PDB file of C-alpha atoms and ligand atoms in Angstrom:
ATOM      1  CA  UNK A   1      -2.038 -15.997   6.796  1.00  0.00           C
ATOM      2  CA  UNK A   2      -3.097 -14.697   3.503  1.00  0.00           C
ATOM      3  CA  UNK A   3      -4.328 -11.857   2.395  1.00  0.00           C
ATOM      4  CA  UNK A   4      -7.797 -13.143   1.459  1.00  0.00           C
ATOM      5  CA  UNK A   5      -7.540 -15.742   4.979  1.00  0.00           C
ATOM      6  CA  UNK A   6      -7.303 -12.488   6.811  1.00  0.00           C
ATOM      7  CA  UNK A   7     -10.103 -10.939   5.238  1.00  0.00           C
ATOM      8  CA  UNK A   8     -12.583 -13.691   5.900  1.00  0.00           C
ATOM      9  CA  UNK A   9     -11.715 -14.328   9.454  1.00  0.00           C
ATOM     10  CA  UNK A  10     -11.589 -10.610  10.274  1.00  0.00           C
ATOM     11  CA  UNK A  11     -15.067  -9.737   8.709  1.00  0.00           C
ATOM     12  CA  UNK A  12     -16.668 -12.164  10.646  1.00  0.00           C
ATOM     13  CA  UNK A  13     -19.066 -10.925  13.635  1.00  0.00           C
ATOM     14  CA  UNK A  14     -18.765  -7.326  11.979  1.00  0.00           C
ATOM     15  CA  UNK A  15     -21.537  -6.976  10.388  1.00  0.00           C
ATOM     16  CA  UNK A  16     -24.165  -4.947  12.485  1.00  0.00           C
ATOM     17  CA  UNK A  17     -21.368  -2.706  13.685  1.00  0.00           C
ATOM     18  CA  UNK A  18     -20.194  -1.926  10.190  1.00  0.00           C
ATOM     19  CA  UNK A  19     -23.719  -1.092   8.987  1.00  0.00           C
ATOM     20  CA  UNK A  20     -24.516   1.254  12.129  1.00  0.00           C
ATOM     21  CA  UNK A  21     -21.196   3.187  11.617  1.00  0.00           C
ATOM     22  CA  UNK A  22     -18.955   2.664   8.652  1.00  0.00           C
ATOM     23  CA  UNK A  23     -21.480   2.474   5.986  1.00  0.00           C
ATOM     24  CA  UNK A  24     -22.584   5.602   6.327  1.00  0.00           C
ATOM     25  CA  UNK A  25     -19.647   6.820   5.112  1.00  0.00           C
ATOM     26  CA  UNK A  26     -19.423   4.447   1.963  1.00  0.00           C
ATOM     27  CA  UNK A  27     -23.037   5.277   1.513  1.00  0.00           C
ATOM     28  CA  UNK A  28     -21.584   8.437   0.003  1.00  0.00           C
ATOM     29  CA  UNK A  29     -20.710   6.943  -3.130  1.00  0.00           C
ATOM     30  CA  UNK A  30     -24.179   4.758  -3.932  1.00  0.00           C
ATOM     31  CA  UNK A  31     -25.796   7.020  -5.824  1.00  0.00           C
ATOM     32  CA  UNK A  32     -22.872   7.827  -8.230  1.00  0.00           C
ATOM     33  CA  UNK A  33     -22.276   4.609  -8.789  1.00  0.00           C
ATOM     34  CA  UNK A  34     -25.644   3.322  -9.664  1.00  0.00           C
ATOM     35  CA  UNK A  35     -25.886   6.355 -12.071  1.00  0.00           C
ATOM     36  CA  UNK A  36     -22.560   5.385 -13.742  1.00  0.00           C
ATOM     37  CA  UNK A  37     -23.329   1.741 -14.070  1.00  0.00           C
ATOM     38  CA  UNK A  38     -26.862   3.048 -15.193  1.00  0.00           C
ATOM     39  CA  UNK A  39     -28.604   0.888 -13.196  1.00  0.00           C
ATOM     40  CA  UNK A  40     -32.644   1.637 -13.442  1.00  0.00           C
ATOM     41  CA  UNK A  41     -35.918  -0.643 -13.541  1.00  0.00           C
ATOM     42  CA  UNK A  42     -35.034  -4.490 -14.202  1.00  0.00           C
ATOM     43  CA  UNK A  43     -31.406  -3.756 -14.248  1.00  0.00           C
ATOM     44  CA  UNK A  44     -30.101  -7.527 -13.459  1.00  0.00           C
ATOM     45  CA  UNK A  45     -27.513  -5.952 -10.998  1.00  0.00           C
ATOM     46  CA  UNK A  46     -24.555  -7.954  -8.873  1.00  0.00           C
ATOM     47  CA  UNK A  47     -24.060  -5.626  -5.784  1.00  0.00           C
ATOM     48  CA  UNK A  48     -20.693  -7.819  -5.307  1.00  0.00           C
ATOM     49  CA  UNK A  49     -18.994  -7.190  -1.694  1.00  0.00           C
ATOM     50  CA  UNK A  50     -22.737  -5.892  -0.749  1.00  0.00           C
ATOM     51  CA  UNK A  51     -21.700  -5.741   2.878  1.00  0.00           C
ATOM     52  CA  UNK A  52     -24.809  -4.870   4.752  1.00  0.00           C
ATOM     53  CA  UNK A  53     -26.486  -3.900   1.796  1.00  0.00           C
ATOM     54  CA  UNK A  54     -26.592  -0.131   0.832  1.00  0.00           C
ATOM     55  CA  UNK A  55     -25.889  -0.382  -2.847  1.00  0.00           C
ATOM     56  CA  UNK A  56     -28.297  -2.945  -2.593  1.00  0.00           C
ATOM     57  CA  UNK A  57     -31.164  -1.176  -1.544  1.00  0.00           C
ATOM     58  CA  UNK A  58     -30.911   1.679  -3.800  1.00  0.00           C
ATOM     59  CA  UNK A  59     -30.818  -0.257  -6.674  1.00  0.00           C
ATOM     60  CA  UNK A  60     -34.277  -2.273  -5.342  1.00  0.00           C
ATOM     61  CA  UNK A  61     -35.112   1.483  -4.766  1.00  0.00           C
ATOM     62  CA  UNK A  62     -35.099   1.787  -8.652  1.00  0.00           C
ATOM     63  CA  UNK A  63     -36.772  -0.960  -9.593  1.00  0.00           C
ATOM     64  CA  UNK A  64     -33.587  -3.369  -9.968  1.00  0.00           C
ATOM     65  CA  UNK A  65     -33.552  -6.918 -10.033  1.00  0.00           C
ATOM     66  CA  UNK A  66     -30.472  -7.306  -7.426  1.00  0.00           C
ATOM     67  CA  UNK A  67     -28.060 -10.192  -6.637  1.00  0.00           C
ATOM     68  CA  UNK A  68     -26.215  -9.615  -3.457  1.00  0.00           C
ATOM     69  CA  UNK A  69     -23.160 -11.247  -2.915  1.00  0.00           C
ATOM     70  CA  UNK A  70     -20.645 -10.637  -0.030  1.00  0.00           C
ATOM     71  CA  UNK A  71     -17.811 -13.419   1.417  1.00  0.00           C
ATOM     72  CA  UNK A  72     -19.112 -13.061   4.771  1.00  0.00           C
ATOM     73  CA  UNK A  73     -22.435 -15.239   5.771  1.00  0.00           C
ATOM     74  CA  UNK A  74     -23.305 -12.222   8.895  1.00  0.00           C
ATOM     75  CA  UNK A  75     -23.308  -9.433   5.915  1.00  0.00           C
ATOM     76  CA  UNK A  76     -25.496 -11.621   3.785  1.00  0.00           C
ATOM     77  CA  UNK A  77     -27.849 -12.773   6.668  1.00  0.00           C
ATOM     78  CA  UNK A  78     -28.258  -9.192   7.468  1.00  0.00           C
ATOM     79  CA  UNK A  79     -28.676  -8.128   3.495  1.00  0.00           C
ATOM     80  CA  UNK A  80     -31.458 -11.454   3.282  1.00  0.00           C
ATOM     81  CA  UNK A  81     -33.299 -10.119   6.500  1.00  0.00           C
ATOM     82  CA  UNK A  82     -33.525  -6.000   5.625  1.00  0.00           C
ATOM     83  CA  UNK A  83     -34.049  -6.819   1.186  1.00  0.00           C
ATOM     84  CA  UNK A  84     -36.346  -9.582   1.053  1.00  0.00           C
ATOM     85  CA  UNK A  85     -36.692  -9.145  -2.718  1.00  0.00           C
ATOM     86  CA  UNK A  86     -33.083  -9.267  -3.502  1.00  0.00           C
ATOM     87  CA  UNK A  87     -31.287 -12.581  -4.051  1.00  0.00           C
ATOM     88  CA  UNK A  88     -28.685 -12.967  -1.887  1.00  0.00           C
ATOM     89  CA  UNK A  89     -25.253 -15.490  -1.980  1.00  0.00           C
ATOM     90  CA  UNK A  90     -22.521 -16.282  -0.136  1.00  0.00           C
ATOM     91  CA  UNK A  91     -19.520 -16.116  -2.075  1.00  0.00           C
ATOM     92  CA  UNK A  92     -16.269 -14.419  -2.809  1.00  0.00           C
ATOM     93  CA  UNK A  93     -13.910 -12.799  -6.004  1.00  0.00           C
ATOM     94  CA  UNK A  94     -12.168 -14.450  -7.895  1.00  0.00           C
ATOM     95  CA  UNK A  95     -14.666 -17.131  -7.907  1.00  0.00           C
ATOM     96  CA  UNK A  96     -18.631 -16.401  -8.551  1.00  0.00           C
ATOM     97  CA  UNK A  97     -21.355 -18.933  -8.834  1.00  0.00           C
ATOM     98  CA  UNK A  98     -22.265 -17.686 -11.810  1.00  0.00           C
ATOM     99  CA  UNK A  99     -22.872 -18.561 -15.342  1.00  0.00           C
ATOM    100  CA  UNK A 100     -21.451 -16.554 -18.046  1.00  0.00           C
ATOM    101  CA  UNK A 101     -22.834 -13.216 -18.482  1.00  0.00           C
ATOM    102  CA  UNK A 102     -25.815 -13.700 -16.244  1.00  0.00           C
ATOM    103  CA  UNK A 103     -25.958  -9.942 -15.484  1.00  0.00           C
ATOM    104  CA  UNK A 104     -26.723  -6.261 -16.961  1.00  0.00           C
ATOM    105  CA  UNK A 105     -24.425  -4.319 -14.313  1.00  0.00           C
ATOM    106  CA  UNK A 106     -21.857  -5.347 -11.518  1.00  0.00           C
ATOM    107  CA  UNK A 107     -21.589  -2.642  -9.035  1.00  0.00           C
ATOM    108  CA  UNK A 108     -18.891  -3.007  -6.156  1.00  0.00           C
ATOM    109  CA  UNK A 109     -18.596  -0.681  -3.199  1.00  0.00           C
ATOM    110  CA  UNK A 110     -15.226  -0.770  -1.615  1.00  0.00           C
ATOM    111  CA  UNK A 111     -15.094  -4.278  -2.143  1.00  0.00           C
ATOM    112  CA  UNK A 112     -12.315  -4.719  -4.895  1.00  0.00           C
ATOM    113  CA  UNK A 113      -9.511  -3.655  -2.560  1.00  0.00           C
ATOM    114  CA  UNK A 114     -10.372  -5.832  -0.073  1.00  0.00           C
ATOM    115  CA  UNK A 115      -9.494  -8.490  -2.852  1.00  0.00           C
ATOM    116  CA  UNK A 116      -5.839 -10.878  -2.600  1.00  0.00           C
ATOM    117  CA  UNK A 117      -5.857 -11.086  -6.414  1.00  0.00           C
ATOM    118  CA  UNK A 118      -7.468  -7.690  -8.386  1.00  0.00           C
ATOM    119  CA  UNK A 119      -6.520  -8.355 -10.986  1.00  0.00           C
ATOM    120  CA  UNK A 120      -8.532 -12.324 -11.266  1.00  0.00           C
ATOM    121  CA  UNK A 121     -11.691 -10.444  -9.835  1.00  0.00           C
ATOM    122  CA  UNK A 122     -11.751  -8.170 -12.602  1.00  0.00           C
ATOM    123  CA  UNK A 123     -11.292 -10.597 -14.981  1.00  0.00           C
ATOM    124  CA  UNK A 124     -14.695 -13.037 -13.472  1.00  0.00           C
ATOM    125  CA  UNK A 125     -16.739  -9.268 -13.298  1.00  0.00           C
ATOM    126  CA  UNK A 126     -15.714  -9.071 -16.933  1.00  0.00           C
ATOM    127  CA  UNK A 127     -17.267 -13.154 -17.535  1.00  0.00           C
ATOM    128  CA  UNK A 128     -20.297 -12.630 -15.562  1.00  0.00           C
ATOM    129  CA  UNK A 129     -21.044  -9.392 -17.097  1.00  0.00           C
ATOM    130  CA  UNK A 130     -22.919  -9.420 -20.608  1.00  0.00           C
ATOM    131  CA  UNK A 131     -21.564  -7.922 -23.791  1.00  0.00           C
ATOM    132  CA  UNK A 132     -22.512  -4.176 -23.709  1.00  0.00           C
ATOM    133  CA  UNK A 133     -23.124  -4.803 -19.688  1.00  0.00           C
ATOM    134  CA  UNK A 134     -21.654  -1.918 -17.115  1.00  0.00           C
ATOM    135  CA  UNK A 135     -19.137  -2.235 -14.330  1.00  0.00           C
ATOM    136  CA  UNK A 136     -18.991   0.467 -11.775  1.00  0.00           C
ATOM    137  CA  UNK A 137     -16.270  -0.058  -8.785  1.00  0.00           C
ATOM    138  CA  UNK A 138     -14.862   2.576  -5.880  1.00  0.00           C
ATOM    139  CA  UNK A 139     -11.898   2.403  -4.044  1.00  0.00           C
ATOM    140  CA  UNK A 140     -10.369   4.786  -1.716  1.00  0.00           C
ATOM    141  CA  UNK A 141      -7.841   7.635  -2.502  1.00  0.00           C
ATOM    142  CA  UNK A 142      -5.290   7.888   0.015  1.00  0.00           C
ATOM    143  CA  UNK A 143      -3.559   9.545   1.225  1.00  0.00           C
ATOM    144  CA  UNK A 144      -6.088  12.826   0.636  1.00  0.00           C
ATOM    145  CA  UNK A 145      -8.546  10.500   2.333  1.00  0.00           C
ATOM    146  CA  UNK A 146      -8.410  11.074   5.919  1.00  0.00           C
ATOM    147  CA  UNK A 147     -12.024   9.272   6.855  1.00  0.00           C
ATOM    148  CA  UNK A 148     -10.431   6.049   7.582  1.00  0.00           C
ATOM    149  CA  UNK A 149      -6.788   6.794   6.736  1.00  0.00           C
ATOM    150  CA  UNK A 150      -6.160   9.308   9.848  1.00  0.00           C
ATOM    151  CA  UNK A 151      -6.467   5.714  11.534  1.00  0.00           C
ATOM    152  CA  UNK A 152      -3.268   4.270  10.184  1.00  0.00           C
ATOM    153  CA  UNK A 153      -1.793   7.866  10.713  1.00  0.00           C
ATOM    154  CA  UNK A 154      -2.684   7.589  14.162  1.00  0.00           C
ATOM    155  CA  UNK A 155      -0.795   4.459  14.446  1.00  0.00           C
ATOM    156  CA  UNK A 156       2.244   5.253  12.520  1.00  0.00           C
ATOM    157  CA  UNK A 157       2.541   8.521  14.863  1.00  0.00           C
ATOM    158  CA  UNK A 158       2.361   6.302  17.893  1.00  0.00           C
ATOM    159  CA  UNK A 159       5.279   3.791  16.893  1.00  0.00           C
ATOM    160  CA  UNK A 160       2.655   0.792  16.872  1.00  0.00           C
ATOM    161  CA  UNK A 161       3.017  -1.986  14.708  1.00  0.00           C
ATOM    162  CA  UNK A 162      -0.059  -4.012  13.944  1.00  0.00           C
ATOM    163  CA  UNK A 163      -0.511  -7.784  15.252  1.00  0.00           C
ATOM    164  CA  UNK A 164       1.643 -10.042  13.057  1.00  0.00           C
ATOM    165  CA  UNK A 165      -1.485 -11.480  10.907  1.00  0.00           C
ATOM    166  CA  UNK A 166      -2.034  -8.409   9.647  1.00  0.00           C
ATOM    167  CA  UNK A 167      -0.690  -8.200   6.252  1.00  0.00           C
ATOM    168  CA  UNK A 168       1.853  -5.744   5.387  1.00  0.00           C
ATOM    169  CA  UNK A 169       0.676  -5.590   1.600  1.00  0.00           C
ATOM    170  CA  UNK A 170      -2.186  -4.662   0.142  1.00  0.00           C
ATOM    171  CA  UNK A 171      -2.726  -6.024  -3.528  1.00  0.00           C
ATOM    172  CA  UNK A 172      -5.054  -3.521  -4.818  1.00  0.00           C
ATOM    173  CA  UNK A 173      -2.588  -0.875  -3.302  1.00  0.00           C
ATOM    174  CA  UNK A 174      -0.528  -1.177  -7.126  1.00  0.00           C
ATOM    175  CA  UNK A 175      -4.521  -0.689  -8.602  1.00  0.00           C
ATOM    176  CA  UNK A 176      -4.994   2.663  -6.112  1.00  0.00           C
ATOM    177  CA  UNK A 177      -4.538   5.597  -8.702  1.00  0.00           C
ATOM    178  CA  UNK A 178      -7.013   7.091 -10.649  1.00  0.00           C
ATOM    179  CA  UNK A 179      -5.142   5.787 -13.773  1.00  0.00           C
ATOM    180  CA  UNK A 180      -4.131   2.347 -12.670  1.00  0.00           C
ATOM    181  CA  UNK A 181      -7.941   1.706 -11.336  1.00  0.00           C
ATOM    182  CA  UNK A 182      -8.999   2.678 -15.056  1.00  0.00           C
ATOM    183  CA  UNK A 183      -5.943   0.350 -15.990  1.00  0.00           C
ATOM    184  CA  UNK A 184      -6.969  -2.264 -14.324  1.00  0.00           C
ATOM    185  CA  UNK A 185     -10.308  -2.924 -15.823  1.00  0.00           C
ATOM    186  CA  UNK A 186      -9.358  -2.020 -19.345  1.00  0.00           C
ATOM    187  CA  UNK A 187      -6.692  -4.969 -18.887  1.00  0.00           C
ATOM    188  CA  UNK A 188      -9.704  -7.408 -18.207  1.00  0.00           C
ATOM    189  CA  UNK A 189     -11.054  -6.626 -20.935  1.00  0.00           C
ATOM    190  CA  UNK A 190     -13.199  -3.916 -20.696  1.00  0.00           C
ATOM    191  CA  UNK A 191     -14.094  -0.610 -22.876  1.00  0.00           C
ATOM    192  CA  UNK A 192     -14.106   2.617 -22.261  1.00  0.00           C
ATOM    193  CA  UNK A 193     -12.340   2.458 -19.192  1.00  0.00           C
ATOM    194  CA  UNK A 194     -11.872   5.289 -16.383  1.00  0.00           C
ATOM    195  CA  UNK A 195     -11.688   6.341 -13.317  1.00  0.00           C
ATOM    196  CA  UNK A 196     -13.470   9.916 -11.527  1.00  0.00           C
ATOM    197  CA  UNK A 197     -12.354  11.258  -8.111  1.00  0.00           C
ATOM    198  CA  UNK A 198     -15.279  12.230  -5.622  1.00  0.00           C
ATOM    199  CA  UNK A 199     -14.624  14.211  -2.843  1.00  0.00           C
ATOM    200  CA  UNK A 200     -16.541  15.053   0.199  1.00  0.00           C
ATOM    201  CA  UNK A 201     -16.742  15.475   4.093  1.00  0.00           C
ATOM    202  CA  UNK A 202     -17.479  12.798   6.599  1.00  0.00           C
ATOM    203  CA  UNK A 203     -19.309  14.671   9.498  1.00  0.00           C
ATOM    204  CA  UNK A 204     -19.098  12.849  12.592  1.00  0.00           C
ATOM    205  CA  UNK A 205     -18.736  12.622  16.287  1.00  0.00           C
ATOM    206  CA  UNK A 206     -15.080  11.541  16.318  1.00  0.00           C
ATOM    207  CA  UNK A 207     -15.255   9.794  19.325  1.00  0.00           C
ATOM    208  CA  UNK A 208     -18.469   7.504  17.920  1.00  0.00           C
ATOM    209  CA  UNK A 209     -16.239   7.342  14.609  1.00  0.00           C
ATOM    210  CA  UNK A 210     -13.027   5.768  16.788  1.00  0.00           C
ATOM    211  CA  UNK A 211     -15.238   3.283  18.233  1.00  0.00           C
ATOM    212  CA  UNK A 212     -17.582   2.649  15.063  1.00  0.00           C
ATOM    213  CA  UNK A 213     -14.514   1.712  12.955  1.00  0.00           C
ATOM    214  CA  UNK A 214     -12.766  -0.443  15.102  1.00  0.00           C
ATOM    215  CA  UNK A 215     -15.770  -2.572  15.549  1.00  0.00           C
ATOM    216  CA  UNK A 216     -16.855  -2.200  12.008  1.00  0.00           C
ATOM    217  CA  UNK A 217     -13.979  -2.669   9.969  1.00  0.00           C
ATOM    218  CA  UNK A 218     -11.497  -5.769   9.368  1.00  0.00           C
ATOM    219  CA  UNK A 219      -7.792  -4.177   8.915  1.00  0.00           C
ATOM    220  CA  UNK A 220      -8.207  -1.261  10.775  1.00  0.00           C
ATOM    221  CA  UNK A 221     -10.502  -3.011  13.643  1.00  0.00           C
ATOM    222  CA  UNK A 222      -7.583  -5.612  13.990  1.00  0.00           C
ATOM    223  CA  UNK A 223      -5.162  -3.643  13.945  1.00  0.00           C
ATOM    224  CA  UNK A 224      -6.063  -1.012  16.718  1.00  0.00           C
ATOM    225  CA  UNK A 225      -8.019  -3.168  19.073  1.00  0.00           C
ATOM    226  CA  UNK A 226      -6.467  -5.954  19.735  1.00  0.00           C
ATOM    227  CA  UNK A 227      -4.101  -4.434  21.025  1.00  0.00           C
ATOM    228  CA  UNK A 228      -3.231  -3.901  24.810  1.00  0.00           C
ATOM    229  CA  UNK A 229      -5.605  -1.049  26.142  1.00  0.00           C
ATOM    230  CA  UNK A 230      -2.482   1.362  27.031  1.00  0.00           C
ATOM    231  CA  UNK A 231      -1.247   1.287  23.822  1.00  0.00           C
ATOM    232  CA  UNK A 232      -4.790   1.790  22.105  1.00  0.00           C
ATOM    233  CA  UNK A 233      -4.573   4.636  24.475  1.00  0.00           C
ATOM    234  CA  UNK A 234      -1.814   5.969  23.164  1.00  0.00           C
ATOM    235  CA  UNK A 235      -2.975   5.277  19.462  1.00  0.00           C
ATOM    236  CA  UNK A 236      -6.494   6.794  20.198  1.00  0.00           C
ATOM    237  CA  UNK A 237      -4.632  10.495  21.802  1.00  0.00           C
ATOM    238  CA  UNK A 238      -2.618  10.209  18.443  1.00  0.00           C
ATOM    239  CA  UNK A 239      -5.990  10.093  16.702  1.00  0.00           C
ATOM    240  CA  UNK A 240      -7.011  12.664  18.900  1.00  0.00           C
ATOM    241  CA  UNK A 241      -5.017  15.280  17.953  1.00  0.00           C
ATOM    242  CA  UNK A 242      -4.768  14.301  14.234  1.00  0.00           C
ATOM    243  CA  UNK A 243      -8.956  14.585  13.813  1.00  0.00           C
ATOM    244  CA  UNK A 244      -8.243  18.017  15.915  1.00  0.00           C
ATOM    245  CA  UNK A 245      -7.565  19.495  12.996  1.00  0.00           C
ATOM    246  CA  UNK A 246     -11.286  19.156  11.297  1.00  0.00           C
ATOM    247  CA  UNK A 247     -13.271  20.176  14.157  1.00  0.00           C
ATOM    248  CA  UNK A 248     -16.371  21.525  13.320  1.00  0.00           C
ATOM    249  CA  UNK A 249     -18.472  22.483  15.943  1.00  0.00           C
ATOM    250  CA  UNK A 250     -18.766  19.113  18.418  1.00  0.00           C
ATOM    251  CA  UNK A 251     -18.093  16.874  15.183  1.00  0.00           C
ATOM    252  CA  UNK A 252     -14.887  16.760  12.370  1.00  0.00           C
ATOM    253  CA  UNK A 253     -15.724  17.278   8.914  1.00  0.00           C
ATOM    254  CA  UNK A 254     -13.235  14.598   7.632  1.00  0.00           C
ATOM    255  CA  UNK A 255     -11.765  14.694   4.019  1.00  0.00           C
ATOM    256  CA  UNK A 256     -13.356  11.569   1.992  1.00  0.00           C
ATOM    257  CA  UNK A 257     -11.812  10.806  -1.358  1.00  0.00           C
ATOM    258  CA  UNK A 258     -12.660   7.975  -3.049  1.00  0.00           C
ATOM    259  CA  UNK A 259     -11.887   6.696  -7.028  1.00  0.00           C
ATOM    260  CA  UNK A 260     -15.082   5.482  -9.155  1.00  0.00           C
ATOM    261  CA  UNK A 261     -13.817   3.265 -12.161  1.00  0.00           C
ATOM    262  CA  UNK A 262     -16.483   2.150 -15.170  1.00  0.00           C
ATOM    263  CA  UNK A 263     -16.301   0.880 -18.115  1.00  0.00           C
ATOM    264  CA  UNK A 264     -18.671  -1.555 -20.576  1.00  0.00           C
ATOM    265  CA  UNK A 265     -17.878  -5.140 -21.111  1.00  0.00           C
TER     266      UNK A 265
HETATM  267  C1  SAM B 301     -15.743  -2.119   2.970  1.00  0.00           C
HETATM  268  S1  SAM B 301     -16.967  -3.338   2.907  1.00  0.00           S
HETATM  269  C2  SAM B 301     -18.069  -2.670   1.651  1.00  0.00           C
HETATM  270  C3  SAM B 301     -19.504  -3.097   1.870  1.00  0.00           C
HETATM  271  C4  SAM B 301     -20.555  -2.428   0.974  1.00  0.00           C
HETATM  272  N1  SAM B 301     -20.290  -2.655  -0.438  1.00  0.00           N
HETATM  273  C5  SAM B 301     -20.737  -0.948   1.244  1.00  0.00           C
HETATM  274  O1  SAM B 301     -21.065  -0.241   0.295  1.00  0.00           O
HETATM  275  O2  SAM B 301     -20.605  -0.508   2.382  1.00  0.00           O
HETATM  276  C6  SAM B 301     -16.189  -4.674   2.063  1.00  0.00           C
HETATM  277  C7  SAM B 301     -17.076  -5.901   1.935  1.00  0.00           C
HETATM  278  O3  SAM B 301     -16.455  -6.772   0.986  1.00  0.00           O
HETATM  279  C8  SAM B 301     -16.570  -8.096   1.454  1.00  0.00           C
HETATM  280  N2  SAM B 301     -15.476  -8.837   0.804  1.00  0.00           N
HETATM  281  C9  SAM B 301     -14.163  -8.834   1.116  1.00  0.00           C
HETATM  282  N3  SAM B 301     -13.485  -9.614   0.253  1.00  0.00           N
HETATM  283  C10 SAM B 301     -14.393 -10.127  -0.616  1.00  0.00           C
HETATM  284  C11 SAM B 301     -14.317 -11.012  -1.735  1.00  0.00           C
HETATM  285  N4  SAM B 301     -13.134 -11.514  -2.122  1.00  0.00           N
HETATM  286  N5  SAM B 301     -15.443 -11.337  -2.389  1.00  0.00           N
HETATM  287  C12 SAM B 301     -16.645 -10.843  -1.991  1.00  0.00           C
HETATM  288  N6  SAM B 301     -16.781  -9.991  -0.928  1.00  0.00           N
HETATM  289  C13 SAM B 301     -15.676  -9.648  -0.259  1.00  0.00           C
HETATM  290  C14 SAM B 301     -16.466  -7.992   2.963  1.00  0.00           C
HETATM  291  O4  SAM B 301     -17.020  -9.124   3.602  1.00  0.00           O
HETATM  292  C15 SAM B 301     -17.240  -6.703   3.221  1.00  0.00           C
HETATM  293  O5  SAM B 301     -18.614  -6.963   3.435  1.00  0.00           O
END
């Protein structure tokens, strides 16, 4: 299967458990993005890989005129039914049903390394965007970024290998520095290109966090559970004692690092 195959099929049904856990840790990096991208009142914004919708409904927050795009139908359904005054669309990078700089700002939250080809979905950003238009995109910044990463950790320290459709490359991973993220942008095209690091910690129960990413998320949710419940066991004690180390109080505070890359077309 390929990489963009696998993303589709494992998004799917994922929706309402990725909004009631994961998002609120990529909810983190909204309101920096929609500063750098300065996004304000009738702002025609693409919130592209909108998920279930927080950059979304900042932006309508502001006075925006949002587009919200995302590949999977539940995400959009769910975007449609909470932001009834956003437009929303099915569709997915590299392609966009879009004319030629149709928009003032593209804003995408996680969604660019979740992309087969990075470097084609920054170039159709860079078409849809108009001249003097901003682009504002985050990624995350492993391996300082425990929040989701102690989850591989916690399967590389149990000896598990994931299911076979699982790819073993990521493409953005040659994208995932601070300089290649700014790189990768200025090579579509675009000006002024660069990438900040944001840091902060993800307070949570750990043992709601196990169970909200592995029903909320594609790679890691495939990875971990479907696999046979005595070796999730021994992936989840892994995980266990790695999140041990950032107890606070009942929760952990969990290192978050993420990149922010801008730039104007
Ligand atoms: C980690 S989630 C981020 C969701 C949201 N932006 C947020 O702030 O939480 C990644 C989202 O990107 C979508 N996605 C993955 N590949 C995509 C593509 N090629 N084009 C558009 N959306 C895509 C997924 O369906 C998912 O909703």
């Amino acid at each position: 299967m390929d990489f963009d195959a696998f993303e589709r099929a494992n998004w799917e049904g994922r929706a309402e458990a990725y909004e009631r856990g994961f998002a609120r840790l990529t909810a983190h990096t909204v309101e920096p993005l929609l500063n750098s991208a300065g996004v304000g009142p009738r702002t025609r914004l693409l919130d592209i890989g909108c998920g279930p919708g927080p950059v979304t409904a900042a932006a309508l927050a502001l006075g925006a005129q949002v587009t919200a795009v995302d590949a999977d139908l539940d995400m959009v359904e769910l975007v449609a039914r909470r932001h009834p005054h956003a437009q929303v669309r099915v569709a997915a990078l590299p392609e966009l049903p879009f004319p030629d700089e149709a928009f003032d700002a593209v804003i995408g939250n996680f969604v660019v390394n979740h992309t087969g080809d990075p470097a084609a979905a920054a170039a159709e950003l860079y078409r849809v965007l108009r001249p003097g238009g901003t682009i504002a995109l985050t990624c995350w910044d492993y391996p300082a970024h425990k929040a989701s990463g102690v989850f591989g950790e916690a399967l590389r320290a149990a000896g598990v290998t994931p299911p076979a459709d699982v790819p073993a490359e990521i493409p953005f991973s040659a994208h995932a520095g601070r300089r290649a993220f700014g790189r990768l942008l200025a090579d579509a095209g675009f000006e002024g290109a660069a990438a900040d690091s944001l840091a902060w910690a993800h307070r949570v129960d750990p043992d709601v966090w196990w169970e909200d990413v592995l029903a909320g998320t594609a790679m890691t949710g495939a990875s971990i559970s479907r696999q046979d419940p005595g070796v999730q066991a021994e992936i989840k004690a892994e995980y266990d004692r790695l999140v041990a180390g950032y107890a606070d109080g009942a929760e952990v505070a969990l290192p978050a690092r993420a990149l922010l890359a801008h730039a104007t077309r």
